[in-house]
PDB file of C-alpha atoms in Angstrom:
ATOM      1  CA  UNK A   1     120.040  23.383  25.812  1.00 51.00           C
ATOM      2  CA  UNK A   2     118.106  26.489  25.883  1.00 51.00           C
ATOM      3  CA  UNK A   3     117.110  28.910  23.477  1.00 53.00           C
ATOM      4  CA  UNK A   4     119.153  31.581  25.893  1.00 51.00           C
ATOM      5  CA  UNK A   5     122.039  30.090  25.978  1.00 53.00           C
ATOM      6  CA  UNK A   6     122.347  29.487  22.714  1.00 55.00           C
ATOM      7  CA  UNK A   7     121.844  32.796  22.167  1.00 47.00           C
ATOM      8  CA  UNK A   8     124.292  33.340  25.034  1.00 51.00           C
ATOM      9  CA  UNK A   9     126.851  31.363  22.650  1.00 53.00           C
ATOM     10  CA  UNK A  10     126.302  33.205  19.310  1.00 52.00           C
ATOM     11  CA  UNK A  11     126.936  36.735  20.491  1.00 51.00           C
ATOM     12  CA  UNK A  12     128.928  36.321  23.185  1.00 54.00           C
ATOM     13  CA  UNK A  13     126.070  38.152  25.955  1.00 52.00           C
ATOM     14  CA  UNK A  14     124.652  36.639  29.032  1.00 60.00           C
ATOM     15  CA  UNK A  15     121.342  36.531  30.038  1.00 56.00           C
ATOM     16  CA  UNK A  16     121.716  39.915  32.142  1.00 59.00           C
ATOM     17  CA  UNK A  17     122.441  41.654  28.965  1.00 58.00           C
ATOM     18  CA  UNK A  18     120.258  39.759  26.867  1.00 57.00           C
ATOM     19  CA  UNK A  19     117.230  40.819  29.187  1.00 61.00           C
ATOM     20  CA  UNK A  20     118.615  44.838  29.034  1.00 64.00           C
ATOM     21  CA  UNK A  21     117.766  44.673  25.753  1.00 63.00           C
ATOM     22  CA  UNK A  22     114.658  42.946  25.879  1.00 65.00           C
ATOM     23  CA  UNK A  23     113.791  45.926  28.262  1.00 67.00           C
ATOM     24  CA  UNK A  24     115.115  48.759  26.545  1.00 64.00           C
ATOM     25  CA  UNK A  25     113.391  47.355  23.239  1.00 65.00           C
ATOM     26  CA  UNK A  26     110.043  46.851  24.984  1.00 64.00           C
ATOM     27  CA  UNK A  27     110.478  50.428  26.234  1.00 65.00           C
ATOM     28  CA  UNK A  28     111.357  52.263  23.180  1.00 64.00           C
ATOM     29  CA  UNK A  29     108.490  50.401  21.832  1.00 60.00           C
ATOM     30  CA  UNK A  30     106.090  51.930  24.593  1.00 56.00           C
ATOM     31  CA  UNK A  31     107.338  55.316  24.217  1.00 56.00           C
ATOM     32  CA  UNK A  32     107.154  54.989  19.983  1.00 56.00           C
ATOM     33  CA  UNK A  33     103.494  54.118  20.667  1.00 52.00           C
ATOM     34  CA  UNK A  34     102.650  56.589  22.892  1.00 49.00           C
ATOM     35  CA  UNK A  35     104.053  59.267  20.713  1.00 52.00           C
ATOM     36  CA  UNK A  36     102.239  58.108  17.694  1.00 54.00           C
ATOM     37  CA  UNK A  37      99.117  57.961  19.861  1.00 51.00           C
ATOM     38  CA  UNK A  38      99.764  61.382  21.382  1.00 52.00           C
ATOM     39  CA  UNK A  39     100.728  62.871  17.635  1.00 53.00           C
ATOM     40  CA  UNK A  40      98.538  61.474  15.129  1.00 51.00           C
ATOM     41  CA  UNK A  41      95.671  59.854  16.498  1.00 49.00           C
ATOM     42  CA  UNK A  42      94.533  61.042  20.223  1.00 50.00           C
ATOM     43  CA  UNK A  43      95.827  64.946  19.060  1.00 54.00           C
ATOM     44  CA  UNK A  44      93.981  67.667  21.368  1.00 54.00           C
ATOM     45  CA  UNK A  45      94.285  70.371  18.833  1.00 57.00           C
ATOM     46  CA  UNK A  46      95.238  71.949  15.194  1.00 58.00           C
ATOM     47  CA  UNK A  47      97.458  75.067  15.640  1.00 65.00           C
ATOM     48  CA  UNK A  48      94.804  78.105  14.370  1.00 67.00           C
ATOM     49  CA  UNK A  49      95.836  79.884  11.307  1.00 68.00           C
ATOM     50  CA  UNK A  50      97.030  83.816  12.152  1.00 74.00           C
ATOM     51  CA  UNK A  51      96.919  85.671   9.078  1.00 74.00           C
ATOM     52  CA  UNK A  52      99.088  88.915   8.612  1.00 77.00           C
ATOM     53  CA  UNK A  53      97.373  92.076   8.566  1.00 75.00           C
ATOM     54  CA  UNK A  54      97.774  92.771   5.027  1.00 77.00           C
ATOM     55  CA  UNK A  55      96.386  89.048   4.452  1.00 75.00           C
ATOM     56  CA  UNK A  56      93.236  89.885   6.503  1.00 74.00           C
ATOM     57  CA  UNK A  57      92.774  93.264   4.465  1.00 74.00           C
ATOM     58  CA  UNK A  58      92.456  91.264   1.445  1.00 76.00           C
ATOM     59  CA  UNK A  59      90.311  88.484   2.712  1.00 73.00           C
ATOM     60  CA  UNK A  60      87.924  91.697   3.941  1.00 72.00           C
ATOM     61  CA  UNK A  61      87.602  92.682   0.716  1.00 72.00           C
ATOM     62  CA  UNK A  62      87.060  89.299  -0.825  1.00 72.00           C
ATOM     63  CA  UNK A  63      84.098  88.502   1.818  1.00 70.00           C
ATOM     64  CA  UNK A  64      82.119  92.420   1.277  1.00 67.00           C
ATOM     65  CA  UNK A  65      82.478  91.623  -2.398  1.00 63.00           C
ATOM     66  CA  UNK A  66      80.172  88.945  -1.769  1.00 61.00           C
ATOM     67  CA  UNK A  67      78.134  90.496   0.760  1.00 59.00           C
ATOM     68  CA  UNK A  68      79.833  89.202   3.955  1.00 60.00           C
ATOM     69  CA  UNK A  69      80.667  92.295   6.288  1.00 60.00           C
ATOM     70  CA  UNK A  70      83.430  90.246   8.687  1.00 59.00           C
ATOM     71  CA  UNK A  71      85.827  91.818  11.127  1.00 59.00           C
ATOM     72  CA  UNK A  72      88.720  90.100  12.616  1.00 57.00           C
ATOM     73  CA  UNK A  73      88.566  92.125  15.134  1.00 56.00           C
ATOM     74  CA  UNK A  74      88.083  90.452  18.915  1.00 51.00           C
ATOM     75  CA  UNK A  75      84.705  90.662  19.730  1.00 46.00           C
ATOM     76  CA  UNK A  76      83.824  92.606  22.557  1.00 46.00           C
ATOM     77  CA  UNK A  77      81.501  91.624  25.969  1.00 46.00           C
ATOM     78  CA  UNK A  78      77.985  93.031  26.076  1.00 45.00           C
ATOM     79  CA  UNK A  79      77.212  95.543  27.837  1.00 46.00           C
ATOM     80  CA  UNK A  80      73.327  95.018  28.737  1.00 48.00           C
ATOM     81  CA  UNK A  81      72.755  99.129  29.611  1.00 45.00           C
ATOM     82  CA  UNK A  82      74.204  99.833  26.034  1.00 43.00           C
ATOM     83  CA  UNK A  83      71.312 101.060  23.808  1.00 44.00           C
ATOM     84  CA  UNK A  84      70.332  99.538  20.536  1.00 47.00           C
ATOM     85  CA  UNK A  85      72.008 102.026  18.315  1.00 45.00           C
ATOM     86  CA  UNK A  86      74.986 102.128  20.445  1.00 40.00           C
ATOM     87  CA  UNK A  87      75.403  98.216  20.383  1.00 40.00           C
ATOM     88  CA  UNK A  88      75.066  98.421  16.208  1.00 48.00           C
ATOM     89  CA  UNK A  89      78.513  99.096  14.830  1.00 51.00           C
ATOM     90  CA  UNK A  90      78.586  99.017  11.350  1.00 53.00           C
ATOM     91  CA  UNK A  91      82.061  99.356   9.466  1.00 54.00           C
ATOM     92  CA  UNK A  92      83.095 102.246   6.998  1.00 55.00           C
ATOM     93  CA  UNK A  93      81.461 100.263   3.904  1.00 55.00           C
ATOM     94  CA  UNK A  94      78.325  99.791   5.147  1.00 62.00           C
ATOM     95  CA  UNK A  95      78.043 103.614   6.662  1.00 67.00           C
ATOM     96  CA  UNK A  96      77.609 104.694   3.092  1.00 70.00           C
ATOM     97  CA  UNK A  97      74.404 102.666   2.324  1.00 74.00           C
ATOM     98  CA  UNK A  98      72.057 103.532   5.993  1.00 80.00           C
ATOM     99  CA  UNK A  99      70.278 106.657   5.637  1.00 77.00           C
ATOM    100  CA  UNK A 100      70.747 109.775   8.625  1.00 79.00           C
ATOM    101  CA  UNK A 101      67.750 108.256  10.389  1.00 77.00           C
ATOM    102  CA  UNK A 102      69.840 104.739  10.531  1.00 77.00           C
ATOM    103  CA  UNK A 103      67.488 102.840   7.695  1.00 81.00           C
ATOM    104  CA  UNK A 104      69.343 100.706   4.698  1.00 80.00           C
ATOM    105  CA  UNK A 105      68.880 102.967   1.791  1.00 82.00           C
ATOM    106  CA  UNK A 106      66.768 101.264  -0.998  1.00 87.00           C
ATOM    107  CA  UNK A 107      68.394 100.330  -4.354  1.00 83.00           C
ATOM    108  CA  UNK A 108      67.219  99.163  -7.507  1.00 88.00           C
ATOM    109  CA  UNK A 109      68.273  95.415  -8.267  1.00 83.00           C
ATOM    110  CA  UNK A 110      70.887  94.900 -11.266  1.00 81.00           C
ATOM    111  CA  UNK A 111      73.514  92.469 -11.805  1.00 80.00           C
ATOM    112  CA  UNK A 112      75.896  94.941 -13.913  1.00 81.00           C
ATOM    113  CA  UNK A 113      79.363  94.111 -13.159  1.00 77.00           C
ATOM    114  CA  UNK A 114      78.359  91.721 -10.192  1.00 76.00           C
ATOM    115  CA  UNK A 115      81.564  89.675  -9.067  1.00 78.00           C
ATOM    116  CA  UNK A 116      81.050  86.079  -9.875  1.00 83.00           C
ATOM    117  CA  UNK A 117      84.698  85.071  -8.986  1.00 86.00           C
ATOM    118  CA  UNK A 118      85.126  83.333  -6.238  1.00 86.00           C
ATOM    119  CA  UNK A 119      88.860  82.711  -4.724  1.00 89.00           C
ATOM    120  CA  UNK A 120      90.070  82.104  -1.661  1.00 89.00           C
ATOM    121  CA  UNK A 121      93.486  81.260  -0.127  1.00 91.00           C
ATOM    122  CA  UNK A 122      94.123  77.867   1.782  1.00 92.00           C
ATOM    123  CA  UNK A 123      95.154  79.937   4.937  1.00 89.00           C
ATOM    124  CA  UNK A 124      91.968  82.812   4.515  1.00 88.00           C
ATOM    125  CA  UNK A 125      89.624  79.589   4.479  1.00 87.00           C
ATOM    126  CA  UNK A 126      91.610  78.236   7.995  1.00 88.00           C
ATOM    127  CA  UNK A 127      91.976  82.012   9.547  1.00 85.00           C
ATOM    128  CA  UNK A 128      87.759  81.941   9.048  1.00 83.00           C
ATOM    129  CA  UNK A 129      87.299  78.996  10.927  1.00 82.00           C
ATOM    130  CA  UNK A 130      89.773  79.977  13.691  1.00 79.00           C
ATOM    131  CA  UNK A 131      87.692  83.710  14.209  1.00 75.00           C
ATOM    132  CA  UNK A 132      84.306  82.931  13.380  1.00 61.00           C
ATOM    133  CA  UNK A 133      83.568  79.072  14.496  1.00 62.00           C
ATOM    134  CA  UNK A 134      83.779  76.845  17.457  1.00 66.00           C
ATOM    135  CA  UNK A 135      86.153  74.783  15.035  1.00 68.00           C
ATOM    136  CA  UNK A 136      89.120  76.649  14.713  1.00 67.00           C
ATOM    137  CA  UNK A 137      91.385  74.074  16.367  1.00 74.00           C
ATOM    138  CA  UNK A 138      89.226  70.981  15.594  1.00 81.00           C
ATOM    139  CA  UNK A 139      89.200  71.348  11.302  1.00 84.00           C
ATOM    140  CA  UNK A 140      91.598  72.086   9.363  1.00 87.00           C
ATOM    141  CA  UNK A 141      91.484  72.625   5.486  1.00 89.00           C
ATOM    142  CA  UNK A 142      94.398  71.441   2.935  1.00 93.00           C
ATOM    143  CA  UNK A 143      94.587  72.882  -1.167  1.00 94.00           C
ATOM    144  CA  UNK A 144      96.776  70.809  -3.216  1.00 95.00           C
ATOM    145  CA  UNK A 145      97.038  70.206  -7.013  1.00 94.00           C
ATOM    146  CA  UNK A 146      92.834  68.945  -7.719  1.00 93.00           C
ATOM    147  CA  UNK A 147      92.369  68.129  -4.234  1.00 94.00           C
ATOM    148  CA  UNK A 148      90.684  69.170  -0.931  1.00 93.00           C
ATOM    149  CA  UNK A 149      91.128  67.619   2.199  1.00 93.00           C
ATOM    150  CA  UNK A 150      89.755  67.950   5.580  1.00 90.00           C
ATOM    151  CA  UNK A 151      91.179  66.932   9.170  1.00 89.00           C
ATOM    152  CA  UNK A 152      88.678  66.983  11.669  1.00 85.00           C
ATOM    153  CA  UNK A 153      89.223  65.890  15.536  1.00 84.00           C
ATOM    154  CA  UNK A 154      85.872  64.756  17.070  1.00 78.00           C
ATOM    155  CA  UNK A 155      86.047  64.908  20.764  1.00 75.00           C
ATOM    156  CA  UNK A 156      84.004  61.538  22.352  1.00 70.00           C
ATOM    157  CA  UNK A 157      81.661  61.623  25.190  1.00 70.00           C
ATOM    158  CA  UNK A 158      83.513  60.252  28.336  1.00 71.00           C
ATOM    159  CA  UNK A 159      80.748  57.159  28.308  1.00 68.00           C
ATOM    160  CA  UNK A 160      81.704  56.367  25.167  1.00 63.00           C
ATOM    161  CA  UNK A 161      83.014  52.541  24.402  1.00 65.00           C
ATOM    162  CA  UNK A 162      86.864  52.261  24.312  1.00 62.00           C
ATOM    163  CA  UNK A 163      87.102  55.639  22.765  1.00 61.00           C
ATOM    164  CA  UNK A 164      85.525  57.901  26.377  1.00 67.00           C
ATOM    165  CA  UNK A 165      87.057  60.802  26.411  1.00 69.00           C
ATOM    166  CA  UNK A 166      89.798  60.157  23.708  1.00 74.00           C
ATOM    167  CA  UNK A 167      89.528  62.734  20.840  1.00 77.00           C
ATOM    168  CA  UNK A 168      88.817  60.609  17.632  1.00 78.00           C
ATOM    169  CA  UNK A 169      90.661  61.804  14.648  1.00 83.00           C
ATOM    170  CA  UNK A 170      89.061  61.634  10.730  1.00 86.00           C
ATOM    171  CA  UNK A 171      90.771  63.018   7.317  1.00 90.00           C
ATOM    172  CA  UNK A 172      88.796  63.026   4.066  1.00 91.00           C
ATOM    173  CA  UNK A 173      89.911  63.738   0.878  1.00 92.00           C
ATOM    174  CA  UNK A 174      87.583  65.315  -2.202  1.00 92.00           C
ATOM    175  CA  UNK A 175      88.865  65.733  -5.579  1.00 94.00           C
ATOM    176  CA  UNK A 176      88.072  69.185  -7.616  1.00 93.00           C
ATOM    177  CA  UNK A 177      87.853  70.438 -11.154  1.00 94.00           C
ATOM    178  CA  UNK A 178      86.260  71.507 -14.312  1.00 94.00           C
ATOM    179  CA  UNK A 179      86.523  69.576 -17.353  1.00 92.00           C
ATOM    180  CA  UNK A 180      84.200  68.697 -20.553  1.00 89.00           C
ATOM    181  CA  UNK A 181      82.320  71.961 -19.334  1.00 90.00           C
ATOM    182  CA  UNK A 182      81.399  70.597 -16.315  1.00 91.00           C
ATOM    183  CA  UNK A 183      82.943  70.041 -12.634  1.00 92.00           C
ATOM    184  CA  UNK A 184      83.825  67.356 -11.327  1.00 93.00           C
ATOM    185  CA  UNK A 185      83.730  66.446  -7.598  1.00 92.00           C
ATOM    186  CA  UNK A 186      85.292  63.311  -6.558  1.00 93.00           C
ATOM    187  CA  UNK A 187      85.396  61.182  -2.877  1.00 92.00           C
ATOM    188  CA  UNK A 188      88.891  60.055  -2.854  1.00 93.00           C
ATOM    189  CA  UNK A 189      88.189  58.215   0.924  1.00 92.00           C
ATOM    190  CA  UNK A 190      87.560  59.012   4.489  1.00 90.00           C
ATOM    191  CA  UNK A 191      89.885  57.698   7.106  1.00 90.00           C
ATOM    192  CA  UNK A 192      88.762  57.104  11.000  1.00 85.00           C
ATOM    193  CA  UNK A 193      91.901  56.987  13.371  1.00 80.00           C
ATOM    194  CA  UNK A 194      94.326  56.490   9.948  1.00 83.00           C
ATOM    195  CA  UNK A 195      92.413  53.561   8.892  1.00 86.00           C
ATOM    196  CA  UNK A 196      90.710  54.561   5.313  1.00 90.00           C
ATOM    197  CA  UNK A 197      86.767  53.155   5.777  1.00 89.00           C
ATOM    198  CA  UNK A 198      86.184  50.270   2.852  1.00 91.00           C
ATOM    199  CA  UNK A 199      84.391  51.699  -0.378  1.00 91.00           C
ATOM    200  CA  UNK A 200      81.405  49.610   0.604  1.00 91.00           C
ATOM    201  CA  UNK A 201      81.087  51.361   3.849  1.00 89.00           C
ATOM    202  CA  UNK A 202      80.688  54.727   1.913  1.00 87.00           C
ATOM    203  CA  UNK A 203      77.816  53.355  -0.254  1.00 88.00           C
ATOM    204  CA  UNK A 204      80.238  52.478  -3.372  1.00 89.00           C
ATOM    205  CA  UNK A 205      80.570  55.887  -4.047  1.00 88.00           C
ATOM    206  CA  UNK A 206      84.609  56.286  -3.173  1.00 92.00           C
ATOM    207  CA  UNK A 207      86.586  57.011  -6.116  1.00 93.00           C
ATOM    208  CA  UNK A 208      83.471  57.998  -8.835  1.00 91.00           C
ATOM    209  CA  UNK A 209      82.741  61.451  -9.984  1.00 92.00           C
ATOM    210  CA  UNK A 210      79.664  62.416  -8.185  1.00 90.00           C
ATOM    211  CA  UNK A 211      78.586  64.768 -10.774  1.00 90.00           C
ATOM    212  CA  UNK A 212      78.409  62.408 -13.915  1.00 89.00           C
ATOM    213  CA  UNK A 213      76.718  59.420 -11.177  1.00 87.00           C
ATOM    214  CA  UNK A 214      73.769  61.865  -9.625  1.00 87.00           C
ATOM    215  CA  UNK A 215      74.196  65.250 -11.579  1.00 83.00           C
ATOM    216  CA  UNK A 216      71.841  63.147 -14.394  1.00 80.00           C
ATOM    217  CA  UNK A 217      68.106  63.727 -12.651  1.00 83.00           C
ATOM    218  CA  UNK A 218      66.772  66.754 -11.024  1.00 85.00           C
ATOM    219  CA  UNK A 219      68.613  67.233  -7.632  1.00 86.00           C
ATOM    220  CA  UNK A 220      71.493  69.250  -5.656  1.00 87.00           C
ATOM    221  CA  UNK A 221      74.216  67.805  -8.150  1.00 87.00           C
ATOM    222  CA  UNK A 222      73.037  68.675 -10.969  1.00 88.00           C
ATOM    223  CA  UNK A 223      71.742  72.450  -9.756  1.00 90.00           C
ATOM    224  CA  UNK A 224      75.598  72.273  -8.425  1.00 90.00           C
ATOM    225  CA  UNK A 225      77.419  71.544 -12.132  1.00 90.00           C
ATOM    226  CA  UNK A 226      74.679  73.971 -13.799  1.00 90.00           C
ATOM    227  CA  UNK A 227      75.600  76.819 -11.863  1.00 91.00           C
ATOM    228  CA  UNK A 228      79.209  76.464 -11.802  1.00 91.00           C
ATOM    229  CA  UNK A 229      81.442  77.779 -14.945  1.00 92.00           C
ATOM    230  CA  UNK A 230      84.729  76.535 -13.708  1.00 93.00           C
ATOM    231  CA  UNK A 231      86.653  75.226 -10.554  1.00 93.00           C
ATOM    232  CA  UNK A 232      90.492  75.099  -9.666  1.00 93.00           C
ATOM    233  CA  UNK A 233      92.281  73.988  -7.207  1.00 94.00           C
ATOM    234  CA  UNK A 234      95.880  74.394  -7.089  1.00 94.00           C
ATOM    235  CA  UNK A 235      98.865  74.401  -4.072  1.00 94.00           C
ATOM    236  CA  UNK A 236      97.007  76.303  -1.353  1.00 92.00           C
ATOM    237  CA  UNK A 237      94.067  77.798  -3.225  1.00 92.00           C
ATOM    238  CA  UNK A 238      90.751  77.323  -4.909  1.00 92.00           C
ATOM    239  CA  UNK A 239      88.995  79.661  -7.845  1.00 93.00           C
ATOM    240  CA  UNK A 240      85.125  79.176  -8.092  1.00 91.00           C
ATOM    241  CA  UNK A 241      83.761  80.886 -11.376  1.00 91.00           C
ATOM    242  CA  UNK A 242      79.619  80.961 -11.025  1.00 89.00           C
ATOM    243  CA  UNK A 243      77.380  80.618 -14.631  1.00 89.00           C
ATOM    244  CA  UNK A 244      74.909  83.755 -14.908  1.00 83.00           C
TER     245      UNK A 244
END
């Protein structure tokens, strides 16, 4: 006797309802698949962050406190029978420091009550990839409690193997603070497509505090952790205090 008419026995179906099943399962199956594909792996696009105008105010003056002069403003076509001076629009801030013949006005160097703060919001870091970068829907930033983390989508040339033309989808993950008056700066993993990449791929260095492991001899580590006097991050932001 056959496995189908046992089954056929058990439950009381026959075969036509049996294979209905079989179908709608396979089906639902497909379309679950093709979804997940669609949603978390083969994604086109991040949604760009829009920030309020109030929240772009603020991030303005965040940037000119550091010397970044950045409009959110839509940039506008050239015109190539524009003059030079006419092309040159400089914002209210700046007008104050160039001279009536259109020079920068010279200023003697001092560090007296120089900002050394740095904070930004998890949304101002997003809203300046999405105006000034080719990236705004291909990276997105996350702040959480300790813990930064990246999603990037990395379009693949159409003559690439299996993956031509498919968007290939990575998320990292790189843990932040200060403690024992230092920082500490820690690969939690990279994943390619969902799948987290071994520890040996990365070199052995997943999960160790790069800091303590290279901040030891002369190098970019250890210039890092001297000039930093403290780092937070917390639910959606990130404070950066720099050493004098």
């Amino acid at each position: 006797m056959s496995s189908t008419e046992n089954l056929n026995k058990k439950t009381g179906l026959r075969w036509p309802q049996v294979l209905l099943i079989v179908l709608v399962t396979i089906l639902l199956t497909v379309a679950g698949t093709y979804w997940a594909l669609k949603t978390y792996i083969f994604v086109s696009s991040f949604e760009p962050v829009e920030l309020s105008q109030k929240e772009e105010n603020v991030l303005q003056q965040k940037l000119r406190a550091i010397g970044y002069d950045f409009s959110f403003a839509a940039p506008q076509a050239k015109q190539p029978t524009q003059q030079p001076k006419q092309q040159a629009k400089l914002s209210s801030e700046l007008r104050d420091e160039i001279d009536q013949d259109g020079f920068l006005k010279p200023k003697a160097y001092s560090e007296e009550g120089a900002e050394r703060d740095i904070s930004f919001t998890e949304r101002e870091i997003n809203a300046l990839l999405a105006k000034n970068t080719d990236l705004a829907q291909k990276l997105a930033i996350d702040f959480s409690d300790e813990l930064v983390s990246a999603r990037m989508l990395l379009p693949m040339e159409e003559d690439f193997p299996v993956l031509g033309g498919k968007t290939l989808r990575l998320n990292a993950g790189l843990g932040m603070a200060y403690q024992d008056n230092k920082p500490i700066i820690i690969l939690k993993g990279i994943s390619v497509m969902g799948i987290p990449i071994p520890n040996a791929w990365l070199g052995g260095i997943k999960n160790i505090d790069l800091v303590n492991e290279f901040g030891v001899d002369p190098g970019f580590w250890k210039s890092f952790s001297d000039g930093v006097e403290h780092i937070q991050v917390t639910d959606g932001k990130i404070d950066i205090r720099l050493k004098e």
